[in-house]
Structures are given as C-alpha cells and as structure tokens.
PDB file of C-alpha atoms and ligand atoms in Angstrom:
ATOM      1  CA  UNK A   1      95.177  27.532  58.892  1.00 83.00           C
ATOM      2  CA  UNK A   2      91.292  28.187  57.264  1.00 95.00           C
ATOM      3  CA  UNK A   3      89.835  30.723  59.268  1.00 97.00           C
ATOM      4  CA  UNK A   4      86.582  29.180  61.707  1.00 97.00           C
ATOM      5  CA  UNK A   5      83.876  31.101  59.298  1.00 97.00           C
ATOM      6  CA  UNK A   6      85.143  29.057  56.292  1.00 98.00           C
ATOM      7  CA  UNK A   7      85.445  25.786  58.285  1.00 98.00           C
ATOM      8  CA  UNK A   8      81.698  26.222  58.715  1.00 98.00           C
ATOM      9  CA  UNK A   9      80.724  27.533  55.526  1.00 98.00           C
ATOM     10  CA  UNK A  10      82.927  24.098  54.211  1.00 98.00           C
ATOM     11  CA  UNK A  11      81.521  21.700  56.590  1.00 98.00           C
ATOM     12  CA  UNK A  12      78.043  22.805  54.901  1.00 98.00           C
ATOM     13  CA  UNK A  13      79.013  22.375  51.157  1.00 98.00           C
ATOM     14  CA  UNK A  14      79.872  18.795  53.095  1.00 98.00           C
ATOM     15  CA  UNK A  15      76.360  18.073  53.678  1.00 97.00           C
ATOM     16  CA  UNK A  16      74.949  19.750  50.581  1.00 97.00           C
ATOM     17  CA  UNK A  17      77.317  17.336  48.660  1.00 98.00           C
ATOM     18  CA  UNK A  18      76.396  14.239  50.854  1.00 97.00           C
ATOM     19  CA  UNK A  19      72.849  14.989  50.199  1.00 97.00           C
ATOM     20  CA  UNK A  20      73.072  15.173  46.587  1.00 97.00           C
ATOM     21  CA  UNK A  21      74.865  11.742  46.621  1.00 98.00           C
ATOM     22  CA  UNK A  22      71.765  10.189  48.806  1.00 98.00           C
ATOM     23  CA  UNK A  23      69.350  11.954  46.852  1.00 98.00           C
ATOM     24  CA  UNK A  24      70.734  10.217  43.972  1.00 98.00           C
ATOM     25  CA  UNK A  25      71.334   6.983  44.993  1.00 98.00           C
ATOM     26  CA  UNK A  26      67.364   7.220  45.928  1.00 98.00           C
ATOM     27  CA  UNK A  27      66.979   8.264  42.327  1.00 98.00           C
ATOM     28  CA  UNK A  28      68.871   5.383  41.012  1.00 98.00           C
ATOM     29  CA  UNK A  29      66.487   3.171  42.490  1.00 98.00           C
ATOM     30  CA  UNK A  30      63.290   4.714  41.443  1.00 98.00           C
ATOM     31  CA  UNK A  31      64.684   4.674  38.087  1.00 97.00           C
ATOM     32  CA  UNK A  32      66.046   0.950  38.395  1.00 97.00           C
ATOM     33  CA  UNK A  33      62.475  -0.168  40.076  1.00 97.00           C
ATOM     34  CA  UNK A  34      61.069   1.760  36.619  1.00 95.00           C
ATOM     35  CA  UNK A  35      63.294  -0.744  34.179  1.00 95.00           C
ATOM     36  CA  UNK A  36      65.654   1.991  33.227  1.00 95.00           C
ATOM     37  CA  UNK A  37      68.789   0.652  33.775  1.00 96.00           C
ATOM     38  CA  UNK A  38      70.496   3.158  31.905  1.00 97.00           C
ATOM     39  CA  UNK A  39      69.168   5.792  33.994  1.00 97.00           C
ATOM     40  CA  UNK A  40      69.651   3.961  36.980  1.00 98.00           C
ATOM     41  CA  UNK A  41      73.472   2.846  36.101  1.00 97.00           C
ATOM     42  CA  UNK A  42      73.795   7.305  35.350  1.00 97.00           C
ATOM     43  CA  UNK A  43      72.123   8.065  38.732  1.00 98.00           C
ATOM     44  CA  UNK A  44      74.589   5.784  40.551  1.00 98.00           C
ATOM     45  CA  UNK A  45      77.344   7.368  38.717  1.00 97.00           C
ATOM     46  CA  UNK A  46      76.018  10.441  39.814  1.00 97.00           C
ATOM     47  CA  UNK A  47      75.937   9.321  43.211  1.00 98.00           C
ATOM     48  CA  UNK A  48      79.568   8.395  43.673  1.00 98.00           C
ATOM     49  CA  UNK A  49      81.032  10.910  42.122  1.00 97.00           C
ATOM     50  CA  UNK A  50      78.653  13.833  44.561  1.00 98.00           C
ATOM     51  CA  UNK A  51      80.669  11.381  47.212  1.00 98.00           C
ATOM     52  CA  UNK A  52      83.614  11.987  45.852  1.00 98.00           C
ATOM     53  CA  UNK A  53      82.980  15.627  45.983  1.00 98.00           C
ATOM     54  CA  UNK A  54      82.290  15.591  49.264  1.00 98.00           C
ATOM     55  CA  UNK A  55      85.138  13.833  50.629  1.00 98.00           C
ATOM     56  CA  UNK A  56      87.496  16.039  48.303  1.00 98.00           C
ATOM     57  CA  UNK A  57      86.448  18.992  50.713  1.00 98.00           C
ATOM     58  CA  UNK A  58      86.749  16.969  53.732  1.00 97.00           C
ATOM     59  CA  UNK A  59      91.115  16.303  52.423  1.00 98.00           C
ATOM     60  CA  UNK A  60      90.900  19.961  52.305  1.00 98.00           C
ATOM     61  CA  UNK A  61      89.937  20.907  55.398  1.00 98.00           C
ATOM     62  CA  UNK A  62      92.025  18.796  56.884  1.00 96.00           C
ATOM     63  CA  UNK A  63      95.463  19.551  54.687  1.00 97.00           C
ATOM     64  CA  UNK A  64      94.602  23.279  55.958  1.00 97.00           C
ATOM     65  CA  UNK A  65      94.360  22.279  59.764  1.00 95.00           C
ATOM     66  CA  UNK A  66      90.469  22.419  59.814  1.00 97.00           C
ATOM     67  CA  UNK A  67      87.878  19.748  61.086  1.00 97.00           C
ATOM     68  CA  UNK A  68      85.728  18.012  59.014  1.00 97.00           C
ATOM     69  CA  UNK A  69      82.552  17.270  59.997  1.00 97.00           C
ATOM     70  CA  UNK A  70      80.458  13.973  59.060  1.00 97.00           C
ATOM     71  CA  UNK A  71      76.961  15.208  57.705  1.00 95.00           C
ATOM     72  CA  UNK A  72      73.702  14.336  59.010  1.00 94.00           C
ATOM     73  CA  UNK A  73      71.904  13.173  56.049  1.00 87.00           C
ATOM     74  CA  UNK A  74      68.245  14.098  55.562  1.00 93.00           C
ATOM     75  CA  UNK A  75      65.789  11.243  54.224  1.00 96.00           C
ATOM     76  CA  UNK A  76      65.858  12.265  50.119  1.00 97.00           C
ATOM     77  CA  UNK A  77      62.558  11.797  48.176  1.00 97.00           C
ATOM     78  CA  UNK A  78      61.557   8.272  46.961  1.00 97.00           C
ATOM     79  CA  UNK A  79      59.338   8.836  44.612  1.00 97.00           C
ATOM     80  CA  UNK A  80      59.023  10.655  41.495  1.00 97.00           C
ATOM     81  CA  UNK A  81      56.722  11.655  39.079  1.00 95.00           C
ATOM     82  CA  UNK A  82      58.346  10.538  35.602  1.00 95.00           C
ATOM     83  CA  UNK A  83      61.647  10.958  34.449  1.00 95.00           C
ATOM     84  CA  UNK A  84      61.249  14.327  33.453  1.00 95.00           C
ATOM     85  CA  UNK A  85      60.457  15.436  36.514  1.00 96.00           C
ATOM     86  CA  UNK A  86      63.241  13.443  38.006  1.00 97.00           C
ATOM     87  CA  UNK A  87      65.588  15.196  36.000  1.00 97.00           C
ATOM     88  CA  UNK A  88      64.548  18.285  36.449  1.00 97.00           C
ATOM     89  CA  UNK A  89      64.939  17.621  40.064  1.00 97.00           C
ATOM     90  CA  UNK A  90      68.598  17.158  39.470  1.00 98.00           C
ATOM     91  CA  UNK A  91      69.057  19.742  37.505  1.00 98.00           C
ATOM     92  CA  UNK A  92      67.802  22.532  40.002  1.00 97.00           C
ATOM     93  CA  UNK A  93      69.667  20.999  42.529  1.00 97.00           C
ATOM     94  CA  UNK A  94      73.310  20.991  40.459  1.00 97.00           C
ATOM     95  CA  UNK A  95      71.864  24.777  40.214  1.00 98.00           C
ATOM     96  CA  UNK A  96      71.693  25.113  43.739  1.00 97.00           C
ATOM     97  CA  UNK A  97      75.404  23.611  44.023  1.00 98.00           C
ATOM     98  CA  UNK A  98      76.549  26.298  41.570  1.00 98.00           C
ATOM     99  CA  UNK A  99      75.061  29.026  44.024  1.00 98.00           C
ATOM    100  CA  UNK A 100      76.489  27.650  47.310  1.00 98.00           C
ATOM    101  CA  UNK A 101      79.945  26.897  45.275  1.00 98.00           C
ATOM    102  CA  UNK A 102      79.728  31.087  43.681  1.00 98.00           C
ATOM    103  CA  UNK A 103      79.001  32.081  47.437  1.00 98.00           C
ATOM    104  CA  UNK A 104      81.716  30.183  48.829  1.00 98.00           C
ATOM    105  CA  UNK A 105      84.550  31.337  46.537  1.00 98.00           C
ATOM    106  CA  UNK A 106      83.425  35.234  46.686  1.00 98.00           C
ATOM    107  CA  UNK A 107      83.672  34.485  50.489  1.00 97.00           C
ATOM    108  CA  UNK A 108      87.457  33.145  50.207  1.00 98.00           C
ATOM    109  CA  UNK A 109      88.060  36.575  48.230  1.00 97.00           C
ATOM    110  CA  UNK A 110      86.480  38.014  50.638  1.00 97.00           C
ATOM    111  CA  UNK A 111      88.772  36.286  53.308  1.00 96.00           C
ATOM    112  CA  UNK A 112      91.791  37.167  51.276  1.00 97.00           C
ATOM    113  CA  UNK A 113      91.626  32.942  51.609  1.00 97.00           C
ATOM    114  CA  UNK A 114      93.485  32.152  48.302  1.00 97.00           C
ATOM    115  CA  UNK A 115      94.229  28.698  49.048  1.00 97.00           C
ATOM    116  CA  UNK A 116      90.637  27.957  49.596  1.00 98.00           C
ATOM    117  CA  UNK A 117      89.944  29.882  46.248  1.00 98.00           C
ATOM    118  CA  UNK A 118      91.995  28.060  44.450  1.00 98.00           C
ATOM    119  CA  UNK A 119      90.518  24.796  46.086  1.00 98.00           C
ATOM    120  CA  UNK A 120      86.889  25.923  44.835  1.00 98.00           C
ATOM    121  CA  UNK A 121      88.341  26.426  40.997  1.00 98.00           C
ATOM    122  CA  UNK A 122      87.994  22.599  40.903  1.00 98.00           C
ATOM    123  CA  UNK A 123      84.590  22.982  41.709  1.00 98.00           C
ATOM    124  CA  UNK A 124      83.314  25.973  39.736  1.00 98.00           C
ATOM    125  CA  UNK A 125      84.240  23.758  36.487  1.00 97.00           C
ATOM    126  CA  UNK A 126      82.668  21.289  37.292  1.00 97.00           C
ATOM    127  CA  UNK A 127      79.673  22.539  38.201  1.00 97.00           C
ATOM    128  CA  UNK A 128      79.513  24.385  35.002  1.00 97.00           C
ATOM    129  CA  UNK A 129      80.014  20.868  33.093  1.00 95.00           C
ATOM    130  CA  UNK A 130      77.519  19.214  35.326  1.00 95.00           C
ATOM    131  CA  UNK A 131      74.463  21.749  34.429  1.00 97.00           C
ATOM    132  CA  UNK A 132      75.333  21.464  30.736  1.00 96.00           C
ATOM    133  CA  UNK A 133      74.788  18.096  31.126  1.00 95.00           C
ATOM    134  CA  UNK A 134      71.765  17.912  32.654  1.00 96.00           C
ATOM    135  CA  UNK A 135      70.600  20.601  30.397  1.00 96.00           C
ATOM    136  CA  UNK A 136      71.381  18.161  27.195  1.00 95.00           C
ATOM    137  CA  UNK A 137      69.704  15.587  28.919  1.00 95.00           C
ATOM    138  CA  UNK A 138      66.696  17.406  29.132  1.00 96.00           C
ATOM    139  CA  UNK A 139      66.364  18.905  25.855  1.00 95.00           C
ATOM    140  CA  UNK A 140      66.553  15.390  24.722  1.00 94.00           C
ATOM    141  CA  UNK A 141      63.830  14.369  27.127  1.00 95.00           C
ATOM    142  CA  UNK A 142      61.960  17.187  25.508  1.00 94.00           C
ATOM    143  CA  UNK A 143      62.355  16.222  21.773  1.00 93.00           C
ATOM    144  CA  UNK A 144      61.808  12.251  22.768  1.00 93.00           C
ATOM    145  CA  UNK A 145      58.646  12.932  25.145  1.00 91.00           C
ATOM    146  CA  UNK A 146      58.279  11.410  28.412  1.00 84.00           C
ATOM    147  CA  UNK A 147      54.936   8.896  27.635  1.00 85.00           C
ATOM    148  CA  UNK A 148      55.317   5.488  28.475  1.00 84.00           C
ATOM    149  CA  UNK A 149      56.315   4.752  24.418  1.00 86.00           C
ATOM    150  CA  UNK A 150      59.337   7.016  24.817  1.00 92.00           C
ATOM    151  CA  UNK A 151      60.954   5.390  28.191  1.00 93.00           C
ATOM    152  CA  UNK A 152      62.578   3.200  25.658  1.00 91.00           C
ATOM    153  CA  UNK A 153      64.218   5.373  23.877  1.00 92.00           C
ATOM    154  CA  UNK A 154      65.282   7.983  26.600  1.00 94.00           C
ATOM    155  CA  UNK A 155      66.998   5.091  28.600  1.00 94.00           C
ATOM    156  CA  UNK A 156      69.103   4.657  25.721  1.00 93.00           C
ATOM    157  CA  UNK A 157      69.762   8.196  25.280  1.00 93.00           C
ATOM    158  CA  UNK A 158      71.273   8.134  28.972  1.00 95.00           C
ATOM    159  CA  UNK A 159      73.424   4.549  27.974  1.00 94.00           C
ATOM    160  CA  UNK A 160      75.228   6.332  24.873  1.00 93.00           C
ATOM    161  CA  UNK A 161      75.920   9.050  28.022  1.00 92.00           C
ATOM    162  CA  UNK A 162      77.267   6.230  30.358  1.00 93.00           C
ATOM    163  CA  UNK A 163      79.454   4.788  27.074  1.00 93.00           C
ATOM    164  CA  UNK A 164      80.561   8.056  26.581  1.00 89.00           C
ATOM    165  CA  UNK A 165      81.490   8.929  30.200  1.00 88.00           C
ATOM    166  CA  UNK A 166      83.406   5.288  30.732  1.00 88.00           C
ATOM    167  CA  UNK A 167      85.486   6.245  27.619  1.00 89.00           C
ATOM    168  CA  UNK A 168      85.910   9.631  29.206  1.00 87.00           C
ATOM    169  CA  UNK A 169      87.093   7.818  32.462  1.00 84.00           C
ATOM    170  CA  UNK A 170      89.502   5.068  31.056  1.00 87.00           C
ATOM    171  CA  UNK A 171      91.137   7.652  28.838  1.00 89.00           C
ATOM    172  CA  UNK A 172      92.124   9.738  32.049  1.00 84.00           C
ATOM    173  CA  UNK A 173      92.813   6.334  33.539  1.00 84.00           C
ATOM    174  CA  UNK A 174      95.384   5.918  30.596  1.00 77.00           C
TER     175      UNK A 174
HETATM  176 FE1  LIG B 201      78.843  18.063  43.616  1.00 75.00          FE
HETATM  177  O1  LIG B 201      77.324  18.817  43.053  1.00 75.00           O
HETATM  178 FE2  LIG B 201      76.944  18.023  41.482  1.00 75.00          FE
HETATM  179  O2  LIG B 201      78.419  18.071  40.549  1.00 75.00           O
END
C-alpha cells in the first residue's frame, strides 16, 4: 500500500515523463521538417522510451495498490532555434528529471517507503546515463559548429548514436 503523498508525488513524475515524450516527439518533427533524419529518428527514440518511463511508474502504482492517473499534456514548443539550442533544450530538461527523480527517492526515505526506493533505483541510473549523453552530444555539437555547413555532419554524428543504440538494444534482445 504507497502512502496518498507518494501517489501524488508519482502521478506527477507521470506527467513530467509524458511531457518529455510530447516534447520530443515535437522535436522529432522540427528536426525531420529540417532534413535531419538522424536527429529526427534519435528524437523519436527519445520519445518512446520517456513513454516507456512513464508507463513503468503507472505498473508501479498499481502493483502497490495506488491509482494512476492519465496526464494532461501541455502543448510542447514547435519551434526551435537550431539544433544546438534544441539540444540544449533536452538536456536541461533530462536535468530537471534528475531533480524531480533525487526529490522523489529522498521522499521514499523519508517515508521509510523502501519499495518505492528501490522502484526509483531504476530511474536514478538512467537518468545519470541520459545526461551523459546529451552532454556528448553537445560537446560534439560544439567542436562541429552549428552553421548551416555543419548540419551535415552533426546528423551523422547522431546516426553512429542511433547504430550504436540499436546494437545496444538487439544485444539485450539476445
Ligand atoms: Fe524519463 O526522463 Fe529522460 O530519461
């Protein structure tokens, strides 16, 4: 039985992981409308795997006798600047996941809530893989540039991520 305070606080990592999962399924097509179909085909990736997180705490709460609530989903920006920018946009919000994830798991302590502690373990990790790859990404925006000359090359930058990622995924596939 998860106590009603951590229902809520739950329910709200809900929506801040169904946002992230619009927001970059918006992203995906801003970058596909661009020509980067490397970045777009990473966005999307992005995108169902924030939807997987979400629905991995919406199991939870119900394994533990909770309810899960459906998010409302608040329009995400369409637009963007340049890639940079766009990435740096997912970067800070992965950071802002970290935070909410930190707060939640120092609240199941707090709770004596083990089972949900041990739930958010998941979580922490991958956060911590998630901002050190956006971080990569970035510095190799950085050394590349961001003109129009350098689109190019950063989109395949991003495909040699999406190659490396599938490999990642059929391997755990078997
Ligand atoms: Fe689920 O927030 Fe990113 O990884």
């Amino acid at each position: 039985m998860i106590s009603d305070k951590m229902q809520k606080e739950l329910n709200e990592q809900i929506a801040l992981e169904g946002y992230a999962s619009f927001l970059y399924l918006s992203m995906a097509s801003w970058c596909d409308h661009q020509g980067m179909e490397g970045c777009a085909r990473f966005m999307h990736r992005q995108s169902d795997e924030e939807r997987m997180h979400m629905l991995k705490i919406f199991h939870y709460l119900s394994e533990v006798d909770g309810r899960a609530l459906a998010p409302a989903i608040k329009q995400p920006p369409q637009d963007f600047e340049s890639v940079r920018s766009l990435f740096e946009q997912v970067y800070a919000h992965e950071q802002k996941v970290t935070a909410s994830i930190n707060k939640l798991v120092t609240k199941s302590l707090k709770e004596d809530d083990h089972s949900t502690y041990n739930f958010l373990q998941w979580y922490v990790e991958e956060q911590r893989e998630e901002e050190a790859l956006m971080r990569t990404i970035l510095d190799k925006i950085k050394l590349i540039g961001d003109g129009p000359q350098s689109l190019y090359y950063i989109d395949k930058e991003i495909e040699a991520v999406n190659a490396q990622a599938a490999k990642a995924e059929s391997a755990e596939e078997g």
